[in-house]
XYZ file of C-alpha atoms in Angstrom:
595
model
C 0.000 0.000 0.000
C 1.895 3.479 -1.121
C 2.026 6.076 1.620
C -0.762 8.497 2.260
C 0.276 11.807 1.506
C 0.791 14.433 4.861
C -2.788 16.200 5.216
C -2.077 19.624 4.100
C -3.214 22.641 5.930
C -6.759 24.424 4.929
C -5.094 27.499 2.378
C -5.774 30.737 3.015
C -5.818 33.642 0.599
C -2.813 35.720 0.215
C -3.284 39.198 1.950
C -1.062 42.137 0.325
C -2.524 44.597 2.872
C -1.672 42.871 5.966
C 1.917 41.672 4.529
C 2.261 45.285 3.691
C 1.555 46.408 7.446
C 3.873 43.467 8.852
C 6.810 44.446 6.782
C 5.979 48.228 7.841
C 5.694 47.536 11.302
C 9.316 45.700 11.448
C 11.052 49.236 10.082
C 9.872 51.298 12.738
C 11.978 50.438 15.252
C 14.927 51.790 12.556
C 13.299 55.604 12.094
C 16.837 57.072 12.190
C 18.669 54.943 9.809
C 15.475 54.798 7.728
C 15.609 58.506 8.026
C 19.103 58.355 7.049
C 18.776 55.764 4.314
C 16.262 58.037 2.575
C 18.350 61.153 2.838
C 21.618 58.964 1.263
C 18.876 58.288 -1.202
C 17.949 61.581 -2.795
C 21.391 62.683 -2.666
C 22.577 60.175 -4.849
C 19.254 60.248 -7.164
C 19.422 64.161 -7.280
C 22.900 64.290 -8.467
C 22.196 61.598 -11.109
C 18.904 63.446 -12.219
C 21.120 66.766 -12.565
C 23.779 65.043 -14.301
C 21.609 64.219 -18.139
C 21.122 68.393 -17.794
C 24.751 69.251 -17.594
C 25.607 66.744 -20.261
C 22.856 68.688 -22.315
C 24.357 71.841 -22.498
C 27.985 70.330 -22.892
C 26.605 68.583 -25.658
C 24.964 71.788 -26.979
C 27.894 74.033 -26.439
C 30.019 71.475 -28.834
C 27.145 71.760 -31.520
C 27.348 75.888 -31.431
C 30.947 75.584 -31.266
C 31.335 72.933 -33.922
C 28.818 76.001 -36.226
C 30.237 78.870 -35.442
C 33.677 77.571 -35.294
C 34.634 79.126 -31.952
C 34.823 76.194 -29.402
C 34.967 77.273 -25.702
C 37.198 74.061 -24.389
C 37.267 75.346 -21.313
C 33.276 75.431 -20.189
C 32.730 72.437 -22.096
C 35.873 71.023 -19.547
C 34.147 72.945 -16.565
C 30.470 71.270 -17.395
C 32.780 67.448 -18.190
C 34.375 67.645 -14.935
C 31.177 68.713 -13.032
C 29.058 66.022 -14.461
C 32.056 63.379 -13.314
C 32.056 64.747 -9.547
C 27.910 64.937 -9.983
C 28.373 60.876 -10.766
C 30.846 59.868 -7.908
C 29.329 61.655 -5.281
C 25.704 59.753 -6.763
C 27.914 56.838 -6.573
C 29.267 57.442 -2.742
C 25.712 58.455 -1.725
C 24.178 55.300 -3.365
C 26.684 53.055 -1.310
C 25.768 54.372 1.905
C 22.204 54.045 1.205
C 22.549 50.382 0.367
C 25.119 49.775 3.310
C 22.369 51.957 5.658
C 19.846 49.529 4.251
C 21.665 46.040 4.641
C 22.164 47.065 7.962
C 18.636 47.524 8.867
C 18.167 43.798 7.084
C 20.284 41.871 8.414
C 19.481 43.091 12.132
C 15.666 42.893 11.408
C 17.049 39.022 10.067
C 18.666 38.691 13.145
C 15.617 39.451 15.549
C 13.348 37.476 13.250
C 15.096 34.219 14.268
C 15.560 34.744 17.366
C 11.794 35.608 18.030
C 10.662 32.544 15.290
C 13.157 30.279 17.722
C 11.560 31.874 20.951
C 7.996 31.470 19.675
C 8.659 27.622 19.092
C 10.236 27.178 23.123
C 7.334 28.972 24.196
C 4.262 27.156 21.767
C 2.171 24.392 23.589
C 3.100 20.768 22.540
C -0.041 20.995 20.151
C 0.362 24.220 18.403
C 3.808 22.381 17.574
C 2.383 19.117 16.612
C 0.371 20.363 13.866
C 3.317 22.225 12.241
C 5.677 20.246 10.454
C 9.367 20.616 11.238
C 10.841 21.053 7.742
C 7.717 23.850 7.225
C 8.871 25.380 10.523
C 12.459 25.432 9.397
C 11.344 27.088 6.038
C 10.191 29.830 8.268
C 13.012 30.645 10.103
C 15.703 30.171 7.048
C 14.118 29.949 3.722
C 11.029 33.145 4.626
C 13.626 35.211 6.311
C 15.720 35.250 4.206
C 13.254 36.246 1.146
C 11.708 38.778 3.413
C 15.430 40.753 4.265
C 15.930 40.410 0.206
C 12.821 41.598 -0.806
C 13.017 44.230 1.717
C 16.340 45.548 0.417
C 15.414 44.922 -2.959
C 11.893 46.821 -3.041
C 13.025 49.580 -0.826
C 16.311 50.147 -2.937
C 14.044 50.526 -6.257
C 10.903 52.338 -4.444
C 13.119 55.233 -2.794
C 15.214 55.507 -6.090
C 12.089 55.416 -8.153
C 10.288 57.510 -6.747
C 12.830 60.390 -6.121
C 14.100 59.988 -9.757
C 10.735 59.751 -11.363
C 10.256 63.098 -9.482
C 13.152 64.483 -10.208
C 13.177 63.728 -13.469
C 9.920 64.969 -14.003
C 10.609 68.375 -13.007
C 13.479 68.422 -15.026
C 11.998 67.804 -18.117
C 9.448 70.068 -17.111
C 12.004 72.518 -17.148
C 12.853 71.438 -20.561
C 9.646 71.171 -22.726
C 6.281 71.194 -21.783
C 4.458 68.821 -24.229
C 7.530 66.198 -24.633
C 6.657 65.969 -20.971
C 3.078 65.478 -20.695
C 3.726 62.700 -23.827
C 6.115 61.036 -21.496
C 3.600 60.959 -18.367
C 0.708 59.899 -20.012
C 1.225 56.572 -20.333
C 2.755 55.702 -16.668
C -0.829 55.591 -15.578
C -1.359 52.070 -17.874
C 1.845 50.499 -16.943
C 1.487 50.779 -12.947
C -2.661 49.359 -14.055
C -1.122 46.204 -15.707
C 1.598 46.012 -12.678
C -0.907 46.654 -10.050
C -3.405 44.014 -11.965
C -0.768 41.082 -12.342
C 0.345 41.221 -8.675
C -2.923 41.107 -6.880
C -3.276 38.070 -9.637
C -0.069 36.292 -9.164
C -0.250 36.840 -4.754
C -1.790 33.900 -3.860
C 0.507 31.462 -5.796
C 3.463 33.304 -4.355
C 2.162 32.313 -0.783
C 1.335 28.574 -1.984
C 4.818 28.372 -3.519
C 6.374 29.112 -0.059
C 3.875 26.684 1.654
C 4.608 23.581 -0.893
C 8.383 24.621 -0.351
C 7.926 24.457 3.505
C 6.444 20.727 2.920
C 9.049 19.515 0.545
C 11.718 20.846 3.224
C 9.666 18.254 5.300
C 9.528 15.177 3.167
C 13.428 15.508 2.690
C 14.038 16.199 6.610
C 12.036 12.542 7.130
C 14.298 11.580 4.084
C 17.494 12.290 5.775
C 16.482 11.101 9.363
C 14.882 8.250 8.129
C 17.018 7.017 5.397
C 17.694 3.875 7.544
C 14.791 2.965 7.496
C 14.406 3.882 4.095
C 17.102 1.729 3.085
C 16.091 -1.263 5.234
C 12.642 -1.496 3.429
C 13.604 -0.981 0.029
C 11.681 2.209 -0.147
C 13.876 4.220 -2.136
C 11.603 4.517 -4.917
C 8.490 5.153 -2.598
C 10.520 8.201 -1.206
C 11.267 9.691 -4.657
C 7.719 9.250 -5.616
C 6.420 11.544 -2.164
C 9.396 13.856 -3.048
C 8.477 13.970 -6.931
C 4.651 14.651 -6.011
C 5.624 17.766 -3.197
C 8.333 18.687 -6.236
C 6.191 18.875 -8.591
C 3.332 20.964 -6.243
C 6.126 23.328 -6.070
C 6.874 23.926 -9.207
C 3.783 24.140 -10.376
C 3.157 27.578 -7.948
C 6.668 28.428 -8.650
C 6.088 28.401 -12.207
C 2.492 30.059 -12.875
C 3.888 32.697 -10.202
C 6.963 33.397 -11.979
C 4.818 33.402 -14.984
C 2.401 35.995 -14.110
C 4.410 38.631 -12.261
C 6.939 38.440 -15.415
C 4.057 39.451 -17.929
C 4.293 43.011 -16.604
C 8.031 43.529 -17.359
C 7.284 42.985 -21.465
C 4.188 45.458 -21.014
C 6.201 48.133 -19.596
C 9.393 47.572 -21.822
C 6.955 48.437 -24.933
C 5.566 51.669 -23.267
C 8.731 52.612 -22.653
C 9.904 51.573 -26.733
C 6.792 53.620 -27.628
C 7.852 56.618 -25.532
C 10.928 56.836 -27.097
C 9.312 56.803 -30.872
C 7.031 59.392 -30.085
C 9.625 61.292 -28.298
C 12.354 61.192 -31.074
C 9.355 62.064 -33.547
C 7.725 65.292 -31.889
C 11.122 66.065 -30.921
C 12.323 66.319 -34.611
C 9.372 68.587 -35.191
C 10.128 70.548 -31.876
C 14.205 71.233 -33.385
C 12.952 71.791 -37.150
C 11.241 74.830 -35.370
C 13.911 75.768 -32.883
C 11.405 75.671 -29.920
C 14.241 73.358 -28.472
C 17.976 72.930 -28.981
C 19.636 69.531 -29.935
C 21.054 69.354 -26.520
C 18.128 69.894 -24.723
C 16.525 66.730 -26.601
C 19.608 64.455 -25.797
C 19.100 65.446 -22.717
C 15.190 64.880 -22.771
C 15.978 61.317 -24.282
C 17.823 60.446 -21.714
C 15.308 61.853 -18.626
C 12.811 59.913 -20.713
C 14.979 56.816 -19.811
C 15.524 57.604 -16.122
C 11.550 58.116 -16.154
C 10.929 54.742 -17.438
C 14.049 52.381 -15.947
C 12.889 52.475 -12.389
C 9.016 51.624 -13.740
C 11.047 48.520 -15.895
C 13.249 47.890 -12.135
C 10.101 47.334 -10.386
C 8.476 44.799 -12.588
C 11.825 43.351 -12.746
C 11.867 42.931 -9.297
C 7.804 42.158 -8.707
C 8.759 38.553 -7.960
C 10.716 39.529 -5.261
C 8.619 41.871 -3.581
C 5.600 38.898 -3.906
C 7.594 36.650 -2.113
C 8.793 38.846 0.367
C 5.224 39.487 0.645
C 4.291 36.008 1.005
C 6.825 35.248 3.537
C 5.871 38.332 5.864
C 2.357 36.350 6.137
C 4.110 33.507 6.394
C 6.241 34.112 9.482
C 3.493 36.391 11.433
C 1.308 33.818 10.644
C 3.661 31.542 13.294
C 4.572 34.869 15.046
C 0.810 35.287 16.377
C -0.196 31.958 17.339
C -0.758 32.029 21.142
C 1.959 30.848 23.441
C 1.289 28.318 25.707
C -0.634 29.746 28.768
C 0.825 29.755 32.160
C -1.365 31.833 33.992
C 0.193 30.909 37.749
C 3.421 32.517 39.214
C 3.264 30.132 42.181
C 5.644 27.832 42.458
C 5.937 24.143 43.413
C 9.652 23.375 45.558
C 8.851 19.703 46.749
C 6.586 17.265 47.183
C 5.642 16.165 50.522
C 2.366 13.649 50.275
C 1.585 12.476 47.017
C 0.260 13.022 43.592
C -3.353 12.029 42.290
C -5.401 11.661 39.705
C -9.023 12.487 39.684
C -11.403 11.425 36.702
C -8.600 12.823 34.236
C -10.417 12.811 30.619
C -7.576 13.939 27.705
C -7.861 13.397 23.764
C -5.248 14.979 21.659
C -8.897 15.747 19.704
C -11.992 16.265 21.315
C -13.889 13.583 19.329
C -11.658 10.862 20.639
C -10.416 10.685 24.095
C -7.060 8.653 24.983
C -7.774 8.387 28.195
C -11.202 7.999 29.883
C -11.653 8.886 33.414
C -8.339 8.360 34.951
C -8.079 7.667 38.574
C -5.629 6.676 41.087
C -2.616 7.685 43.473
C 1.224 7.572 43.935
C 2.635 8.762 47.525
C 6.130 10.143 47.932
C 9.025 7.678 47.642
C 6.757 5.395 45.940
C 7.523 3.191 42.473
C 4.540 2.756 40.017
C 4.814 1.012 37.113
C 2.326 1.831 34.021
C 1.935 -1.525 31.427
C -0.468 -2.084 28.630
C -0.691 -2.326 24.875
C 0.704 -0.039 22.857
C -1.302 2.850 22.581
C -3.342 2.158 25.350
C -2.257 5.504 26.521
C 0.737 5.036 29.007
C 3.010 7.908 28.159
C -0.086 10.243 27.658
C -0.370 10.059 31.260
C 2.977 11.200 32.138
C 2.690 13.700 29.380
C -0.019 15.023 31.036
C 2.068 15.400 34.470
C 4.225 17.083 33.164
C 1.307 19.593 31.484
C 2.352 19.404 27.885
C -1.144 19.169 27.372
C -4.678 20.368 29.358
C -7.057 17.871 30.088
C -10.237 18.130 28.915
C -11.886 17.042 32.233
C -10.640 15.938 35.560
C -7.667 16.748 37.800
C -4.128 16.251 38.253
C -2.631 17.163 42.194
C 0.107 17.236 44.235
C -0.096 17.751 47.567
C -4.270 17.928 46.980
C -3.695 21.385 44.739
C -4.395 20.872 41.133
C -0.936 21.854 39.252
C -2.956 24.157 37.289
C -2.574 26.276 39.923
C 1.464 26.427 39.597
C 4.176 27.952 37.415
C 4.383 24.874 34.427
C 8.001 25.211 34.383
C 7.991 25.086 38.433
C 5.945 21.853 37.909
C 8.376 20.566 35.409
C 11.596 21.334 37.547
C 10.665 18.316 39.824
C 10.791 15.911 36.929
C 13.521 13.855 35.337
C 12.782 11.872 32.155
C 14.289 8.967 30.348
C 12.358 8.307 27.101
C 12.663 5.392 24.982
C 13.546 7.625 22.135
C 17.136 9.217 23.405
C 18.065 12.305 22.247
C 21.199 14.115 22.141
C 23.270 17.548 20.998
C 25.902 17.551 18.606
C 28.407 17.973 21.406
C 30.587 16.122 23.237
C 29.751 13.231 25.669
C 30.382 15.631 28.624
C 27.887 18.733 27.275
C 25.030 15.858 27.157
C 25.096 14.850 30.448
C 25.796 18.099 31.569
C 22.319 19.540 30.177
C 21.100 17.359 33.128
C 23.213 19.873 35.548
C 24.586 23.277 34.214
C 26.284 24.080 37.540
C 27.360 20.300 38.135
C 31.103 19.376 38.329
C 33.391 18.132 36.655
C 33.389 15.049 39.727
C 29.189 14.916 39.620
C 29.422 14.440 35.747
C 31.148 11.533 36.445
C 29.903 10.085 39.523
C 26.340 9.933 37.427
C 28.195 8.471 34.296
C 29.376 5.867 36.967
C 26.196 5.178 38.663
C 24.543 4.508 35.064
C 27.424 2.508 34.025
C 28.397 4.435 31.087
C 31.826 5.642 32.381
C 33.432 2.335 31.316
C 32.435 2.322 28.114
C 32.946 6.440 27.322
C 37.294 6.056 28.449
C 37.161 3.424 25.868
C 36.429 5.781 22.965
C 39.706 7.865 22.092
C 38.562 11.290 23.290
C 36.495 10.117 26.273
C 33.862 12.283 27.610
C 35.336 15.112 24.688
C 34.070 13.064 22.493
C 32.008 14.577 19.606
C 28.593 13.202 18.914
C 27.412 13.785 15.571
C 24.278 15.031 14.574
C 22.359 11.967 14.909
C 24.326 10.637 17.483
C 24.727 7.565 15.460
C 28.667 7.377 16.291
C 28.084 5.037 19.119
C 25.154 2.794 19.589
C 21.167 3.050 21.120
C 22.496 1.583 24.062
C 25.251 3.562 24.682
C 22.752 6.725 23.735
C 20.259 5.602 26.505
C 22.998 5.164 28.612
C 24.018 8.556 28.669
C 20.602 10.068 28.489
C 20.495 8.065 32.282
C 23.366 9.229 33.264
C 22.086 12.889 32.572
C 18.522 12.162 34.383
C 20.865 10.984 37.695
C 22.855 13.915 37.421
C 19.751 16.236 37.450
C 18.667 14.567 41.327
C 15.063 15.457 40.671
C 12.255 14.513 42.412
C 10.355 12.962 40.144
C 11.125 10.157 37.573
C 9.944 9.315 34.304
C 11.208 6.025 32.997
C 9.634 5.551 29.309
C 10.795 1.824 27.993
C 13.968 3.298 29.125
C 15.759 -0.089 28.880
C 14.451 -1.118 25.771
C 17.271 -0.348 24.026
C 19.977 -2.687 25.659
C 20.864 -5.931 25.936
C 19.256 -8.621 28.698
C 23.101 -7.957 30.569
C 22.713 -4.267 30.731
C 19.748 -3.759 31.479
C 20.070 -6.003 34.888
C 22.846 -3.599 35.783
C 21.115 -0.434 34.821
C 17.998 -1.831 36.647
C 20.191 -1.885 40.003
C 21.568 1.778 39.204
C 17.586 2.314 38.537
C 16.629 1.017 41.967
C 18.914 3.098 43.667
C 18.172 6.207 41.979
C 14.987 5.441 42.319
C 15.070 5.128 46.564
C 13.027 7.843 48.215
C 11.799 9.604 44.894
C 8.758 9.191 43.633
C 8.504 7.157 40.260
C 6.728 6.313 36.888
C 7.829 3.724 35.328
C 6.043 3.017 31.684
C 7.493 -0.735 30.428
C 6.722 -3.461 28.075
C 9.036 -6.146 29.655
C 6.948 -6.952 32.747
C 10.653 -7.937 34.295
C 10.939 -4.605 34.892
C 8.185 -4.039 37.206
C 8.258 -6.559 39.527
C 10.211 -4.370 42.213
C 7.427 -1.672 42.026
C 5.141 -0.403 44.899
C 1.748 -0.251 42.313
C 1.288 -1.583 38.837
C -1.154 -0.087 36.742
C -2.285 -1.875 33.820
C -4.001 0.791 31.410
C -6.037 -0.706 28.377
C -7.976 1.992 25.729
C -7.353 4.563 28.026
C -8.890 2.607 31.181
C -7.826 1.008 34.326
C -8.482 -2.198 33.926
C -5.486 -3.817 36.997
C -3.957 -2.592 39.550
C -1.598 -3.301 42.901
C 1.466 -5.009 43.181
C 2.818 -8.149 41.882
C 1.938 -10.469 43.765
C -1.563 -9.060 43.773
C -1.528 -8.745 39.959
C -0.355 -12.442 39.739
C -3.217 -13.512 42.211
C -6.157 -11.707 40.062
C -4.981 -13.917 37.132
C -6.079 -11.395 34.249
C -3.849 -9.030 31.770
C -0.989 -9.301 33.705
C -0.950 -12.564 34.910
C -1.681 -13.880 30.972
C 0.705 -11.187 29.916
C 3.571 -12.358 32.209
C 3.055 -15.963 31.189
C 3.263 -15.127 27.612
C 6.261 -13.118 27.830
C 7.889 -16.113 29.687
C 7.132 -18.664 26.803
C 8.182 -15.947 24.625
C 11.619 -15.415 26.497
C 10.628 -11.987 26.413
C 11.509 -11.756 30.434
């Protein structure tokens, strides 16, 4: 059976407006460099616009001269040298503007991240399950990045155009009257067709960035997975999901590249048409002598500064769409609610016991994992939570730790619900060791330190000793500075979980998770970490989730869960007595040389 493709998320319509607003509302916090950006700006655009004039009348004075036969070298040499300090000081001008500019950019870049990264810390476990992480890591790389270049990019060719366009208006005003009004007249249809094709080509600008942030997905499985990939013969099965979010792509990429390109042809023949008219009335206009032959060179070539920054724009409308696009696309994230922690108080032991009370949760509200939940651990004591997979075990220590609200019910310490604590006061008391290990690209040392900040050097390797990883880290060359790559796949599972232990002992919290933590090792190792277990486990208060029963027997209560129900419960020999799940379970296992 292929794969069924990811569920994509409902599409919303691209809006300009709002993008426009976002990208607005991340310059004001740069008013003076703005301020100074703009100034840089009409320098350098004025003393371009002034230059065409000067050339004009050097051009002119070598026509007379070249007539009458009395050349004036040195104010033609006066108006050459003028026009050349005119360019370099556009040129100087123009480099501060764009330096001003980056600047601004990079630093609005910079904050960008850091608030995208911030958001994500801060998001509740199911705002971040429904986002992919390849999408979310098109956000913070891929949009940013196309927001600071179109940014630079539209803000570049909007101050220049729009100071130049000015500029040169007034100049040719200066010039001729009706050569001028010929030129303006047909700006008003080329910014109609521009305006026209980019509310048109919006929306797929915003899908192409959406189908990008999925195929960023699909290849971030690819690379994590490829394994697994590998071990089922599935090579062609990935292409085919890649091929299929390719192709999406490209198909947005295309029609938007398409449309917003469509304006740039338009505009090029206005501006072709300009110049025939131009040249034509001009002719008439020197025929008569109601203008000089350097005042039309000089017209000709305003008439070309009026119409290159109209052609720059719709040069650059693909950029300015997508810059567009990703402003929705990374407010979008931006504004979606932070977890809620409405309590300051905070929780610093526990001194009785924790309970739950008719706890109802479903990661959906049509189908509930677990199904009113009741029972009690007391301090110092070891329960153990077994059932089928997905019956709902880890949902329940999930829900501890308040990654998730419940829909109904209550979860205390002490008899006060912990929704009336700080979440990350309620989370300080627990230490977790998950079946699924993971690790920094860092060395052996940084890992277990995470456990610890403060710890020393000593207490780093007093826990690596007490979770029997020390022997086996002074066998690799570099010892505990060795480098883990970025999977972590330089040493083995075991050897992963047995650091990820070794970091939960070093922590000394209160409360301990144990997910399947000894899944991962061998029948040898996991009798030894079991005894490290048991005496990390003395006096704190314990949840241990397993599938081999062996690793339960030691525990004060044993909870067996099935669909989200307690179906067993007490200790071992009580479980063994009832004769049901357990007992059967046990036996099994046993036949099974499971235990």
């Amino acid at each position: 059976m292929a794969r069924k493709p990811r569920r994509a998320p409902p599409e919303k319509p691209a809006n300009a407006k709002q993008s426009i607003k976002n990208i607005f509302s991340l310059l004001t916090g740069y008013k003076l460099k703005l301020s100074l950006t703009v100034i840089c700006g009409i320098i350098s655009t004025v003393f371009s616009v002034i230059s065409p004039l000067l050339i004009g009348f050097a051009t002119t004075a070598i026509f007379e001269g070249i007539n009458s036969g009395n050349m004036n070298l040195d104010h033609i040499m006066n108006l050459l040298i003028a026009i050349v300090i005119l360019y370099i000081v556009s040129a100087v001008f123009s480099y501060l503007q764009s330096y001003l500019l980056l600047d601004i950019t990079t630093d609005i870049s910079y904050n960008l991240r850091k608030d995208l990264i911030e958001k994500i810390t801060h998001l509740s476990m199911g705002d971040l399950d429904i986002n992919t992480r390849g999408d979310i890591l098109s956000r913070i790389t891929n949009d940013v990045d196309s927001l600071q270049t179109g940014i630079v990019q539209t803000f570049n060719q909007l101050l220049t155009g729009v100071i130049t366009i000015i500029g040169v208006t007034v100049m040719m005003l200066s010039i001729n009257l009706w050569l001028t009004l010929t030129t303006i007249v047909l700006v008003p249809i080329a910014f109609l067709i521009i305006t026209y094709i980019t509310k048109y080509s919006q929306d797929y600008y915003l899908k192409q960035l959406r189908h990008r942030g999925n195929l960023n997905g699909q290849i971030e499985e690819s690379f994590t997975g490829h394994e697994i990939i590998r071990s089922f013969n599935q090579e062609k099965e990935s292409m085919r999901i890649f091929e299929e979010e390719n192709e999406k792509w490209y198909e947005q990429e295309w029609k938007s590249k398409f449309f917003s390109s469509l304006s740039g042809p338009f505009v090029h023949f206005i501006s072709n048409l300009q110049y025939v008219i131009i040249s034509v009335l001009g002719a008439v206009l020197v025929l008569q002598k109601a203008i000089s032959v350097g005042d039309i060179l000089a017209f000709i070539q305003y008439s070309k500064n009026f119409t290159t920054p109209i052609e720059q724009i719709t040069r650059i409308m693909n950029m300015i769409q997508t810059a567009m696009a990703a402003s929705e696309r990374i407010f979008e994230f931006l504004e979606i609610k932070i977890e809620e922690n409405p309590s300051k108080e905070q929780i610093k032991e526990i001194n009785d016991e924790i309970s739950f009370e008719n706890v109802n949760f479903g990661y959906s509200e049509d189908d509930l994992v677990i199904k009113d939940l009741s029972f009690k651990v007391k301090k110092g004591e070891k329960i153990a939570i077994v059932g089928e997979t997905g019956a709902g075990k880890t949902t329940i220590v999930k829900l501890l730790m308040r990654f998730y609200d419940l829909n109904s019910g209550e979860i205390k310490i002490d008899g006060v619900n912990i929704n009336n604590y700080d979440k990350h006061s309620v989370r300080s008391l627990v230490g977790m060791v998950l079946q699924d290990t993971w690790l920094f690209n860092d060395t052996i040392y940084n890992n277990i330190l995470y456990g610890k900040l403060d710890a020393s050097e000593e207490e780093v390797i007093n826990a690596s000793k007490e979770a029997h990883a020390d022997n086996f880290i002074r066998q690799i060359p570099e010892g505990y500075e060795s480098e883990l790559n970025e999977d972590a796949d330089n040493i083995s599972h075991g050897q992963k979980q047995l650091l990820t232990i070794a970091r939960t002992i070093l922590s000394n919290k209160q409360i301990l998770i144990l997910d399947e933590a000894t899944s991962s090792v061998d029948t040898r190792t996991e009798k030894i970490i079991q005894e490290a277990m048991d005496k990390l486990m003395k006096d704190r208060t314990s949840f241990i989730i397993a599938h081999r029963l062996s690793t339960v027997r030691n525990a004060d209560k044993i909870i067996v869960i099935e669909d989200g129900h307690i179906i067993e419960q007490g200790s071992h020999e009580e479980l063994l007595e009832q004769k049901g799940y357990y007992y059967n379970t046990l036996n099994t296992q046993r036949k099974e040389n499971i235990i």
